[in-house]
mmCIF file of C-alpha atoms in Angstrom:
data_model
loop_
_atom_site.group_PDB
_atom_site.id
_atom_site.type_symbol
_atom_site.label_atom_id
_atom_site.label_comp_id
_atom_site.label_asym_id
_atom_site.label_seq_id
_atom_site.Cartn_x
_atom_site.Cartn_y
_atom_site.Cartn_z
ATOM 1 C CA MET A 1 7.324 -4.500 114.940
ATOM 2 C CA ALA A 2 8.625 -7.533 113.041
ATOM 3 C CA THR A 3 10.531 -10.448 114.545
ATOM 4 C CA LEU A 4 12.265 -12.930 112.248
ATOM 5 C CA LYS A 5 13.549 -16.222 113.631
ATOM 6 C CA THR A 6 14.862 -19.483 112.170
ATOM 7 C CA VAL A 7 13.134 -22.478 113.749
ATOM 8 C CA LEU A 8 12.404 -26.158 113.437
ATOM 9 C CA HIS A 9 8.702 -26.208 112.622
ATOM 10 C CA THR A 10 6.983 -29.390 113.799
ATOM 11 C CA LYS A 11 4.428 -31.128 111.613
ATOM 12 C CA THR A 12 2.544 -34.333 112.425
ATOM 13 C CA ASP A 13 1.652 -36.554 109.456
ATOM 14 C CA LYS A 14 -1.464 -38.710 109.098
ATOM 15 C CA LYS A 15 0.228 -41.615 110.902
ATOM 16 C CA GLY A 16 1.016 -39.425 113.889
ATOM 17 C CA LYS A 17 4.718 -39.266 113.102
ATOM 18 C CA LYS A 18 6.442 -35.945 113.774
ATOM 19 C CA GLU A 19 8.526 -34.183 111.125
ATOM 20 C CA PHE A 20 10.850 -31.268 111.824
ATOM 21 C CA ARG A 21 11.181 -28.779 108.982
ATOM 22 C CA LEU A 22 13.594 -25.880 108.692
ATOM 23 C CA ALA A 23 11.573 -22.685 108.500
ATOM 24 C CA LEU A 24 11.778 -18.944 108.913
ATOM 25 C CA ARG A 25 9.115 -17.647 111.274
ATOM 26 C CA LEU A 26 8.059 -14.041 110.837
ATOM 27 C CA THR A 27 5.960 -12.399 113.553
ATOM 28 C CA VAL A 28 4.242 -9.064 112.923
ATOM 29 C CA ASN A 29 1.806 -7.641 115.500
ATOM 30 C CA ARG A 30 1.682 -11.042 117.237
ATOM 31 C CA LYS A 31 0.636 -12.827 114.036
ATOM 32 C CA ARG A 32 2.957 -15.451 112.610
ATOM 33 C CA SER A 33 3.701 -16.805 109.166
ATOM 34 C CA TYR A 34 6.216 -19.472 108.180
ATOM 35 C CA TYR A 35 8.467 -19.796 105.149
ATOM 36 C CA HIS A 36 9.582 -23.417 104.838
ATOM 37 C CA LEU A 37 12.995 -24.002 103.328
ATOM 38 C CA GLY A 38 12.153 -27.405 101.882
ATOM 39 C CA GLN A 39 14.500 -29.222 104.246
ATOM 40 C CA LYS A 40 13.813 -31.685 107.085
ATOM 41 C CA LEU A 41 16.167 -31.907 110.039
ATOM 42 C CA LYS A 42 16.451 -34.090 113.125
ATOM 43 C CA PRO A 43 16.350 -32.039 116.372
ATOM 44 C CA GLU A 44 19.788 -33.284 117.445
ATOM 45 C CA PHE A 45 21.335 -31.391 114.526
ATOM 46 C CA TRP A 46 19.673 -28.073 115.400
ATOM 47 C CA ASP A 47 21.317 -25.268 117.422
ATOM 48 C CA GLU A 48 18.235 -23.436 118.703
ATOM 49 C CA SER A 49 20.063 -20.557 120.405
ATOM 50 C CA GLY A 50 22.332 -19.956 117.419
ATOM 51 C CA GLU A 51 19.476 -20.557 114.924
ATOM 52 C CA LYS A 52 21.679 -22.701 112.729
ATOM 53 C CA VAL A 53 22.487 -26.295 111.788
ATOM 54 C CA LYS A 54 25.168 -27.893 113.930
ATOM 55 C CA THR A 55 28.538 -28.772 112.427
ATOM 56 C CA SER A 56 27.834 -32.434 113.187
ATOM 57 C CA HIS A 57 25.411 -32.497 110.247
ATOM 58 C CA PRO A 58 27.174 -33.571 107.007
ATOM 59 C CA LYS A 59 25.543 -30.739 105.004
ATOM 60 C CA TYR A 60 25.608 -28.015 107.645
ATOM 61 C CA LYS A 61 27.440 -25.488 105.449
ATOM 62 C CA ARG A 62 24.960 -25.713 102.604
ATOM 63 C CA LEU A 63 21.936 -25.626 104.916
ATOM 64 C CA ASN A 64 23.216 -22.648 106.897
ATOM 65 C CA ARG A 65 23.976 -20.836 103.649
ATOM 66 C CA LEU A 66 20.377 -21.473 102.536
ATOM 67 C CA ILE A 67 19.078 -20.106 105.856
ATOM 68 C CA ARG A 68 21.185 -16.930 105.569
ATOM 69 C CA LYS A 69 20.125 -16.357 101.980
ATOM 70 C CA LYS A 70 16.392 -16.516 102.690
ATOM 71 C CA TYR A 71 16.778 -14.677 105.993
ATOM 72 C CA ASP A 72 18.455 -11.763 104.200
ATOM 73 C CA GLU A 73 15.771 -11.713 101.479
ATOM 74 C CA ILE A 74 12.970 -11.412 104.037
ATOM 75 C CA GLU A 75 14.869 -8.759 106.006
ATOM 76 C CA ASP A 76 15.423 -6.710 102.838
ATOM 77 C CA ILE A 77 11.693 -6.718 102.105
ATOM 78 C CA ILE A 78 10.887 -5.620 105.663
ATOM 79 C CA PHE A 79 13.505 -2.812 105.532
ATOM 80 C CA ASP A 80 12.067 -1.538 102.228
ATOM 81 C CA LEU A 81 8.499 -1.602 103.570
ATOM 82 C CA GLU A 82 9.440 0.195 106.774
ATOM 83 C CA ALA A 83 11.574 2.759 104.928
ATOM 84 C CA SER A 84 8.596 3.624 102.724
ATOM 85 C CA LYS A 85 6.325 3.628 105.822
ATOM 86 C CA GLN A 86 4.010 0.985 104.380
ATOM 87 C CA ASN A 87 1.821 -1.202 106.548
ATOM 88 C CA TYR A 88 2.495 -4.909 106.181
ATOM 89 C CA THR A 89 1.607 -8.293 107.645
ATOM 90 C CA ALA A 90 3.667 -11.398 108.273
ATOM 91 C CA LYS A 91 1.646 -13.334 105.705
ATOM 92 C CA GLY A 92 2.035 -10.580 103.124
ATOM 93 C CA VAL A 93 5.821 -10.571 103.444
ATOM 94 C CA ILE A 94 6.097 -14.368 103.300
ATOM 95 C CA ASP A 95 3.728 -14.500 100.314
ATOM 96 C CA SER A 96 5.896 -11.975 98.494
ATOM 97 C CA ILE A 97 8.937 -14.209 99.045
ATOM 98 C CA ARG A 98 7.046 -17.212 97.707
ATOM 99 C CA LYS A 99 6.119 -15.222 94.614
ATOM 100 C CA ASP A 100 9.720 -14.124 94.070
ATOM 101 C CA THR A 101 10.072 -16.772 91.393
ATOM 102 C CA ARG A 102 13.482 -15.596 90.228
ATOM 103 C CA LYS A 103 15.026 -17.411 93.190
ATOM 104 C CA LEU A 104 12.916 -20.579 93.293
ATOM 105 C CA SER A 105 14.721 -23.905 93.257
ATOM 106 C CA PHE A 106 13.557 -26.823 91.125
ATOM 107 C CA PHE A 107 11.688 -28.507 93.984
ATOM 108 C CA GLU A 108 10.157 -25.230 95.192
ATOM 109 C CA LEU A 109 8.712 -24.590 91.731
ATOM 110 C CA ALA A 110 7.596 -28.235 91.588
ATOM 111 C CA ASN A 111 5.682 -27.746 94.857
ATOM 112 C CA GLU A 112 4.006 -24.646 93.421
ATOM 113 C CA HIS A 113 3.088 -26.621 90.289
ATOM 114 C CA ILE A 114 1.494 -29.406 92.360
ATOM 115 C CA GLY A 115 -0.341 -26.813 94.474
ATOM 116 C CA ASP A 116 -1.719 -25.212 91.305
ATOM 117 C CA LEU A 117 -2.978 -28.608 90.109
ATOM 118 C CA ILE A 118 -4.732 -29.227 93.434
ATOM 119 C CA ASN A 119 -6.317 -25.768 93.337
ATOM 120 C CA ALA A 120 -7.523 -26.548 89.811
ATOM 121 C CA ASN A 121 -9.074 -29.799 91.133
ATOM 122 C CA LYS A 122 -6.713 -31.892 88.993
ATOM 123 C CA HIS A 123 -5.992 -34.342 91.798
ATOM 124 C CA ASN A 124 -5.104 -37.267 89.555
ATOM 125 C CA ARG A 125 -2.384 -35.242 87.832
ATOM 126 C CA ALA A 126 -1.216 -33.761 91.153
ATOM 127 C CA ILE A 127 -0.745 -37.200 92.728
ATOM 128 C CA SER A 128 1.018 -38.516 89.629
ATOM 129 C CA ASP A 129 3.383 -35.531 89.411
ATOM 130 C CA ARG A 130 4.110 -35.601 93.148
ATOM 131 C CA SER A 131 5.165 -39.251 92.808
ATOM 132 C CA LYS A 132 7.542 -38.316 89.957
ATOM 133 C CA ILE A 133 9.011 -35.456 92.003
ATOM 134 C CA ASN A 134 9.589 -37.798 94.962
ATOM 135 C CA THR A 135 11.447 -40.191 92.654
ATOM 136 C CA ILE A 136 13.699 -37.342 91.501
ATOM 137 C CA LYS A 137 14.298 -36.373 95.150
ATOM 138 C CA GLU A 138 15.386 -39.932 95.906
ATOM 139 C CA PHE A 139 17.809 -39.806 92.984
ATOM 140 C CA VAL A 140 19.479 -36.567 94.157
ATOM 141 C CA LYS A 141 19.213 -37.647 97.812
ATOM 142 C CA ASN A 142 16.957 -34.696 98.734
ATOM 143 C CA ARG A 143 19.479 -32.129 97.511
ATOM 144 C CA ASN A 144 17.695 -28.813 96.818
ATOM 145 C CA LEU A 145 18.527 -28.525 93.097
ATOM 146 C CA THR A 146 18.795 -25.280 91.170
ATOM 147 C CA PHE A 147 17.660 -25.354 87.542
ATOM 148 C CA GLU A 148 21.218 -24.670 86.398
ATOM 149 C CA GLU A 149 22.283 -27.973 87.989
ATOM 150 C CA ILE A 150 19.822 -29.949 85.863
ATOM 151 C CA ASP A 151 22.073 -30.473 82.872
ATOM 152 C CA GLU A 152 22.408 -33.223 80.268
ATOM 153 C CA GLN A 153 24.822 -35.240 82.389
ATOM 154 C CA LEU A 154 22.467 -35.277 85.384
ATOM 155 C CA LEU A 155 19.486 -36.241 83.200
ATOM 156 C CA LYS A 156 21.405 -39.098 81.571
ATOM 157 C CA LYS A 157 22.275 -40.443 85.015
ATOM 158 C CA LEU A 158 18.634 -39.992 86.058
ATOM 159 C CA LYS A 159 17.443 -42.077 83.089
ATOM 160 C CA ILE A 160 19.791 -44.905 84.099
ATOM 161 C CA TYR A 161 18.649 -44.634 87.719
ATOM 162 C CA LEU A 162 14.964 -44.751 86.776
ATOM 163 C CA ARG A 163 15.372 -47.922 84.726
ATOM 164 C CA SER A 164 17.727 -49.753 87.099
ATOM 165 C CA ASN A 165 17.369 -48.591 90.708
ATOM 166 C CA ALA A 166 13.789 -47.303 90.546
ATOM 167 C CA GLY A 167 12.777 -50.216 88.319
ATOM 168 C CA ILE A 168 10.201 -48.332 86.249
ATOM 169 C CA SER A 169 9.343 -48.784 82.588
ATOM 170 C CA GLU A 170 10.863 -46.823 79.728
ATOM 171 C CA ARG A 171 7.546 -45.050 79.196
ATOM 172 C CA SER A 172 7.310 -44.034 82.864
ATOM 173 C CA ALA A 173 10.910 -42.786 82.726
ATOM 174 C CA MET A 174 9.967 -40.591 79.761
ATOM 175 C CA ASN A 175 7.032 -39.214 81.767
ATOM 176 C CA VAL A 176 9.472 -38.103 84.499
ATOM 177 C CA LEU A 177 11.568 -36.281 81.888
ATOM 178 C CA VAL A 178 8.444 -34.671 80.434
ATOM 179 C CA LEU A 179 7.615 -33.244 83.873
ATOM 180 C CA ILE A 180 11.157 -31.890 84.256
ATOM 181 C CA ARG A 181 10.880 -30.311 80.799
ATOM 182 C CA LEU A 182 7.544 -28.735 81.731
ATOM 183 C CA LEU A 183 8.972 -27.239 84.928
ATOM 184 C CA PHE A 184 12.026 -26.023 83.034
ATOM 185 C CA ASN A 185 9.810 -24.227 80.510
ATOM 186 C CA ILE A 186 7.819 -22.635 83.350
ATOM 187 C CA ALA A 187 11.073 -21.557 84.999
ATOM 188 C CA ILE A 188 12.294 -19.977 81.752
ATOM 189 C CA SER A 189 8.995 -18.138 81.251
ATOM 190 C CA LYS A 190 9.220 -16.786 84.813
ATOM 191 C CA LYS A 191 12.900 -15.877 84.315
ATOM 192 C CA ILE A 192 14.027 -18.224 87.068
ATOM 193 C CA VAL A 193 16.662 -19.658 84.737
ATOM 194 C CA ASP A 194 18.208 -18.517 81.467
ATOM 195 C CA ARG A 195 17.229 -20.419 78.310
ATOM 196 C CA LYS A 196 20.876 -21.232 77.614
ATOM 197 C CA PHE A 197 20.672 -23.835 80.407
ATOM 198 C CA TYR A 198 17.764 -25.684 78.728
ATOM 199 C CA PRO A 199 18.921 -29.342 78.519
ATOM 200 C CA PHE A 200 16.323 -30.633 76.039
ATOM 201 C CA GLY A 201 16.103 -30.565 72.243
ATOM 202 C CA LYS A 202 18.387 -31.115 69.261
ATOM 203 C CA ASP A 203 21.796 -32.561 70.170
ATOM 204 C CA LYS A 204 20.685 -32.612 73.818
ATOM 205 C CA ILE A 205 18.286 -34.794 75.825
ATOM 206 C CA LYS A 206 15.536 -36.139 73.587
ATOM 207 C CA ILE A 207 12.278 -37.527 74.905
ATOM 208 C CA LYS A 208 11.080 -40.434 72.807
ATOM 209 C CA TYR A 209 8.340 -42.770 73.959
ATOM 210 C CA PRO A 210 8.728 -46.470 73.197
ATOM 211 C CA GLN A 211 6.136 -47.969 70.907
ATOM 212 C CA THR A 212 3.409 -49.890 72.689
ATOM 213 C CA ILE A 213 1.026 -52.501 71.372
ATOM 214 C CA LYS A 214 -2.627 -51.654 71.908
ATOM 215 C CA ILE A 215 -4.950 -54.639 71.687
ATOM 216 C CA GLY A 216 -8.712 -54.228 71.576
ATOM 217 C CA LEU A 217 -11.612 -56.636 71.442
ATOM 218 C CA ASP A 218 -13.119 -57.581 68.087
ATOM 219 C CA GLU A 219 -16.795 -57.598 67.087
ATOM 220 C CA ASN A 220 -17.293 -61.220 68.121
ATOM 221 C CA GLU A 221 -15.809 -60.595 71.571
ATOM 222 C CA ILE A 222 -17.953 -57.504 72.157
ATOM 223 C CA ARG A 223 -20.985 -59.560 71.150
ATOM 224 C CA LYS A 224 -20.039 -62.243 73.690
ATOM 225 C CA ILE A 225 -19.997 -59.623 76.453
ATOM 226 C CA GLU A 226 -23.338 -58.202 75.295
ATOM 227 C CA GLU A 227 -24.962 -61.650 75.315
ATOM 228 C CA LEU A 228 -23.761 -62.752 78.763
ATOM 229 C CA ASP A 229 -26.659 -63.745 80.995
ATOM 230 C CA LEU A 230 -25.962 -61.574 84.049
ATOM 231 C CA GLU A 231 -28.437 -60.981 86.843
ATOM 232 C CA GLU A 232 -29.755 -57.419 86.783
ATOM 233 C CA GLY A 233 -28.457 -55.266 89.626
ATOM 234 C CA THR A 234 -25.362 -57.344 90.361
ATOM 235 C CA PRO A 235 -21.857 -55.779 90.397
ATOM 236 C CA THR A 236 -20.790 -57.610 87.213
ATOM 237 C CA TRP A 237 -23.994 -56.509 85.440
ATOM 238 C CA HIS A 238 -23.272 -52.893 86.399
ATOM 239 C CA THR A 239 -19.629 -53.183 85.286
ATOM 240 C CA ARG A 240 -20.738 -54.534 81.906
ATOM 241 C CA ASN A 241 -23.062 -51.540 81.500
ATOM 242 C CA ILE A 242 -20.228 -49.119 82.264
ATOM 243 C CA PHE A 243 -17.862 -50.884 79.841
ATOM 244 C CA LEU A 244 -20.390 -51.035 76.986
ATOM 245 C CA PHE A 245 -21.586 -47.457 77.620
ATOM 246 C CA SER A 246 -17.988 -46.338 77.097
ATOM 247 C CA PHE A 247 -17.520 -48.530 74.013
ATOM 248 C CA TYR A 248 -20.757 -47.422 72.315
ATOM 249 C CA LEU A 249 -19.692 -43.774 72.744
ATOM 250 C CA ALA A 250 -16.285 -44.118 71.054
ATOM 251 C CA GLY A 251 -14.423 -45.194 74.174
ATOM 252 C CA ILE A 252 -15.190 -42.383 76.598
ATOM 253 C CA ARG A 253 -12.800 -42.725 79.530
ATOM 254 C CA ILE A 254 -14.361 -44.319 82.595
ATOM 255 C CA SER A 255 -13.481 -41.345 84.815
ATOM 256 C CA ASP A 256 -15.675 -39.202 82.530
ATOM 257 C CA VAL A 257 -18.410 -41.843 82.383
ATOM 258 C CA LEU A 258 -18.704 -41.993 86.180
ATOM 259 C CA ARG A 259 -18.861 -38.182 86.435
ATOM 260 C CA MET A 260 -21.757 -37.882 83.973
ATOM 261 C CA GLU A 261 -24.988 -36.345 85.236
ATOM 262 C CA TRP A 262 -28.496 -36.516 83.796
ATOM 263 C CA SER A 263 -28.118 -32.843 82.899
ATOM 264 C CA ASP A 264 -25.459 -33.886 80.356
ATOM 265 C CA ILE A 265 -28.209 -35.515 78.300
ATOM 266 C CA ASN A 266 -30.446 -33.318 76.199
ATOM 267 C CA GLY A 267 -32.931 -35.132 73.986
ATOM 268 C CA ASP A 268 -31.091 -37.842 72.115
ATOM 269 C CA ARG A 269 -27.643 -36.308 72.586
ATOM 270 C CA LEU A 270 -24.887 -36.386 75.189
ATOM 271 C CA TYR A 271 -23.048 -33.125 75.929
ATOM 272 C CA TYR A 272 -19.936 -33.386 78.054
ATOM 273 C CA LYS A 273 -16.412 -32.076 78.583
ATOM 274 C CA MET A 274 -13.465 -34.465 78.621
ATOM 275 C CA SER A 275 -11.583 -34.101 81.905
ATOM 276 C CA LYS A 276 -8.189 -34.914 80.351
ATOM 277 C CA ASN A 277 -8.076 -31.879 78.050
ATOM 278 C CA ASP A 278 -11.296 -29.932 78.839
ATOM 279 C CA LYS A 279 -12.444 -30.548 75.252
ATOM 280 C CA ALA A 280 -16.227 -30.234 74.925
ATOM 281 C CA ASP A 281 -18.166 -32.519 72.620
ATOM 282 C CA SER A 282 -21.616 -33.787 71.744
ATOM 283 C CA LEU A 283 -22.522 -37.289 70.606
ATOM 284 C CA LYS A 284 -25.769 -38.842 69.455
ATOM 285 C CA LEU A 285 -26.969 -41.517 71.858
ATOM 286 C CA PRO A 286 -27.045 -44.915 70.098
ATOM 287 C CA ASP A 287 -29.989 -47.199 70.837
ATOM 288 C CA GLN A 288 -27.705 -49.457 72.882
ATOM 289 C CA VAL A 289 -26.813 -46.532 75.177
ATOM 290 C CA ILE A 290 -30.461 -45.487 75.576
ATOM 291 C CA LYS A 291 -31.271 -49.041 76.649
ATOM 292 C CA ILE A 292 -28.549 -48.887 79.339
ATOM 293 C CA LEU A 293 -29.776 -45.487 80.543
ATOM 294 C CA ASP A 294 -33.303 -46.832 80.940
ATOM 295 C CA TYR A 295 -32.041 -49.211 83.640
ATOM 296 C CA TYR A 296 -30.752 -46.315 85.757
ATOM 297 C CA LYS A 297 -33.570 -43.808 85.245
ATOM 298 C CA ILE A 298 -35.561 -45.364 88.073
ATOM 299 C CA ASP A 299 -33.150 -43.770 90.582
ATOM 300 C CA LYS A 300 -33.151 -40.349 88.942
ATOM 301 C CA ARG A 301 -34.392 -37.589 91.240
ATOM 302 C CA LEU A 302 -32.730 -34.421 89.989
ATOM 303 C CA LYS A 303 -31.054 -33.448 86.727
ATOM 304 C CA SER A 304 -27.881 -32.870 88.727
ATOM 305 C CA ASP A 305 -27.847 -36.530 89.884
ATOM 306 C CA TYR A 306 -25.077 -38.760 88.606
ATOM 307 C CA ILE A 307 -26.269 -41.213 85.961
ATOM 308 C CA PHE A 308 -24.389 -44.156 87.454
ATOM 309 C CA PRO A 309 -24.447 -44.994 91.169
ATOM 310 C CA ASP A 310 -20.669 -45.060 91.772
ATOM 311 C CA LEU A 311 -20.505 -41.417 92.932
ATOM 312 C CA LYS A 312 -23.910 -41.212 94.548
ATOM 313 C CA ASN A 313 -24.351 -40.613 98.280
ATOM 314 C CA LEU A 314 -21.108 -38.670 98.588
ATOM 315 C CA PRO A 315 -21.252 -36.156 101.465
ATOM 316 C CA ASN A 316 -20.388 -33.391 99.000
ATOM 317 C CA LYS A 317 -19.129 -32.817 95.481
ATOM 318 C CA ASP A 318 -15.622 -31.976 96.609
ATOM 319 C CA SER A 319 -13.222 -32.777 93.750
ATOM 320 C CA LYS A 320 -10.770 -34.667 95.952
ATOM 321 C CA THR A 321 -13.548 -36.838 97.398
ATOM 322 C CA ILE A 322 -14.798 -37.539 93.869
ATOM 323 C CA TYR A 323 -11.290 -38.436 92.687
ATOM 324 C CA THR A 324 -10.831 -40.896 95.572
ATOM 325 C CA ARG A 325 -14.197 -42.546 94.882
ATOM 326 C CA ILE A 326 -13.499 -42.788 91.135
ATOM 327 C CA LYS A 327 -10.135 -44.409 91.795
ATOM 328 C CA SER A 328 -11.675 -47.107 94.001
ATOM 329 C CA SER A 329 -14.541 -47.621 91.508
ATOM 330 C CA ILE A 330 -12.134 -48.129 88.604
ATOM 331 C CA LYS A 331 -10.240 -50.753 90.597
ATOM 332 C CA ARG A 332 -13.483 -52.553 91.433
ATOM 333 C CA HIS A 333 -14.701 -52.469 87.810
ATOM 334 C CA ASN A 334 -11.379 -53.828 86.523
ATOM 335 C CA THR A 335 -11.690 -56.740 88.951
ATOM 336 C CA ASN A 336 -15.207 -57.413 87.692
ATOM 337 C CA LEU A 337 -14.042 -57.231 84.074
ATOM 338 C CA LYS A 338 -11.646 -60.109 84.744
ATOM 339 C CA MET A 339 -14.651 -62.161 85.812
ATOM 340 C CA ILE A 340 -16.588 -61.066 82.731
ATOM 341 C CA ALA A 341 -13.688 -62.088 80.459
ATOM 342 C CA GLY A 342 -13.732 -65.517 82.059
ATOM 343 C CA LEU A 343 -17.499 -65.904 81.714
ATOM 344 C CA ALA A 344 -17.359 -64.790 78.065
ATOM 345 C CA LYS A 345 -14.347 -67.062 77.423
ATOM 346 C CA ILE A 346 -12.278 -64.177 76.089
ATOM 347 C CA ASP A 347 -8.552 -64.865 76.263
ATOM 348 C CA LYS A 348 -7.513 -61.211 76.504
ATOM 349 C CA LYS A 349 -6.898 -58.923 79.448
ATOM 350 C CA ILE A 350 -9.925 -56.642 79.743
ATOM 351 C CA THR A 351 -9.821 -53.347 81.631
ATOM 352 C CA ASN A 352 -12.009 -50.275 81.455
ATOM 353 C CA HIS A 353 -9.595 -48.617 79.026
ATOM 354 C CA ILE A 354 -9.840 -51.586 76.654
ATOM 355 C CA SER A 355 -13.279 -50.275 75.648
ATOM 356 C CA ARG A 356 -11.465 -47.396 73.929
ATOM 357 C CA HIS A 357 -8.992 -49.757 72.237
ATOM 358 C CA SER A 358 -11.883 -51.990 71.180
ATOM 359 C CA PHE A 359 -13.661 -49.113 69.482
ATOM 360 C CA GLY A 360 -10.452 -48.285 67.620
ATOM 361 C CA ASN A 361 -9.897 -51.920 66.676
ATOM 362 C CA ILE A 362 -13.395 -52.353 65.252
ATOM 363 C CA ALA A 363 -13.316 -48.934 63.553
ATOM 364 C CA GLY A 364 -10.097 -49.914 61.744
ATOM 365 C CA ASP A 365 -10.037 -48.012 58.450
ATOM 366 C CA LYS A 366 -13.832 -47.911 58.081
ATOM 367 C CA VAL A 367 -14.000 -44.246 59.120
ATOM 368 C CA SER A 368 -11.863 -41.273 58.045
ATOM 369 C CA PRO A 369 -9.143 -40.114 60.467
ATOM 370 C CA GLN A 370 -10.824 -36.698 60.674
ATOM 371 C CA MET A 371 -14.077 -38.234 61.881
ATOM 372 C CA LEU A 372 -12.265 -40.488 64.326
ATOM 373 C CA GLN A 373 -10.436 -37.434 65.660
ATOM 374 C CA LYS A 374 -13.812 -35.943 66.556
ATOM 375 C CA LEU A 375 -15.111 -39.180 68.063
ATOM 376 C CA TYR A 376 -11.936 -39.667 70.137
ATOM 377 C CA ARG A 377 -11.908 -35.985 71.162
ATOM 378 C CA HIS A 378 -8.235 -35.708 70.159
ATOM 379 C CA THR A 379 -6.825 -32.193 69.901
ATOM 380 C CA HIS A 380 -4.466 -33.073 67.029
ATOM 381 C CA LEU A 381 -5.134 -35.249 63.968
ATOM 382 C CA SER A 382 -1.611 -36.695 64.249
ATOM 383 C CA THR A 383 -2.594 -38.172 67.618
ATOM 384 C CA THR A 384 -5.559 -39.940 66.000
ATOM 385 C CA ILE A 385 -3.475 -41.257 63.105
ATOM 386 C CA GLY A 386 -0.825 -42.576 65.489
ATOM 387 C CA TYR A 387 -3.430 -44.143 67.776
ATOM 388 C CA GLN A 388 -5.403 -45.765 64.965
ATOM 389 C CA GLY A 389 -2.234 -47.156 63.437
ATOM 390 C CA ASN A 390 -2.314 -49.755 66.226
ATOM 391 C CA PHE A 391 -5.468 -51.287 64.740
ATOM 392 C CA ILE A 392 -5.140 -51.010 60.941
ATOM 393 C CA HIS A 393 -3.449 -54.142 59.637
ATOM 394 C CA LYS A 394 -5.333 -54.880 56.371
ATOM 395 C CA ASN A 395 -2.784 -53.494 53.891
ATOM 396 C CA ALA A 396 0.179 -55.015 55.711
ATOM 397 C CA ASP A 397 -1.607 -58.393 55.954
ATOM 398 C CA GLU A 398 -2.445 -58.371 52.229
ATOM 399 C CA ALA A 399 1.128 -57.413 51.343
ATOM 400 C CA LEU A 400 2.497 -60.236 53.490
ATOM 401 C CA ASP A 401 0.141 -62.764 51.879
ATOM 402 C CA ALA A 402 1.116 -61.568 48.391
ATOM 403 C CA ILE A 403 4.792 -62.177 49.112
ATOM 404 C CA ILE A 404 4.742 -65.523 50.893
ATOM 405 C CA ASN A 405 1.949 -67.241 48.929
ATOM 406 C CA PHE A 406 4.053 -67.619 45.754
ATOM 407 C CA SER A 407 3.785 -71.401 45.838
ATOM 408 C CA LYS A 408 0.016 -71.523 45.614
#
């Protein structure tokens, strides 16, 4: 026999603070499963005997309507199962409601999206997208939006809010809109919302990233870093190795560098998959890279060992643990790179990602865009051309000189 009840489900966060969440609790054969309605409520606003939100709450009508809607949906499923004499469990019924994507709200689908990222071990993206979703929640004051409500007018107001109240950059604001567009496309594909409500595209909301200036190191500055007299085994020495390893291999992202294992090296080649887009590639190991690897071989025990020590001695290879360690390592290396810039007397901000910009800056127009596309592991050639445009100045410089040097 099934028992369905609306309750305030208590959850304690990491700081020990209690949260009370509106939920439907289904009990079947003494086993319970909860369907959370995506709403938090203070106990003083909850009528436990009536299983409803008290009229003293400013949004009691909307919340009680939400409760009734989901309550009826779960009851309908139970009635259908019992009428057809099918066995069922509380979890099975609740799971079927969660999968009933036709009725998902924007934030419910967003939660599913973040859950999918976590299950796919894409913790960096999950954390980033969760932060964007929280910003949107702040803007709508935790209102449980339907996709139909996300129209051009709301998005225009959101853009203003992001730049003024939230105080984020134009580029970050565009990233929030990109996430909304992604979720909208998922909702359309799952028939949660009709395409006619799509607020993006021609004569609607356009997503255009502002141009940014990418500045890399030049050959002389790279040489200064190479020639620094750093004591072997020190943190700054290790950071320099990581930075140069990335630079020598066409600016491999540091998160990929730290994840590399000895098994990724076969003979004189590196075989690896880029975590950002899962694109596999193979690169010949330059002599400079082989020299760096020789320093770390002394600690090699197994082919599955990490090349660099940043991820060693982890209790397991859990993706979330690895992500947390990588994040702290990147912060530490960026701090060390500031010291290295000072020692090398380089008047530019140096971070781990600058190794990629430096490769592009030194490559300039020496190599064809098609070859650079392969070296950068870009999926589209247009991405490479746009990226490299930040570093090719020769023709423009010559044209400028030709115009203003008329008096010579």
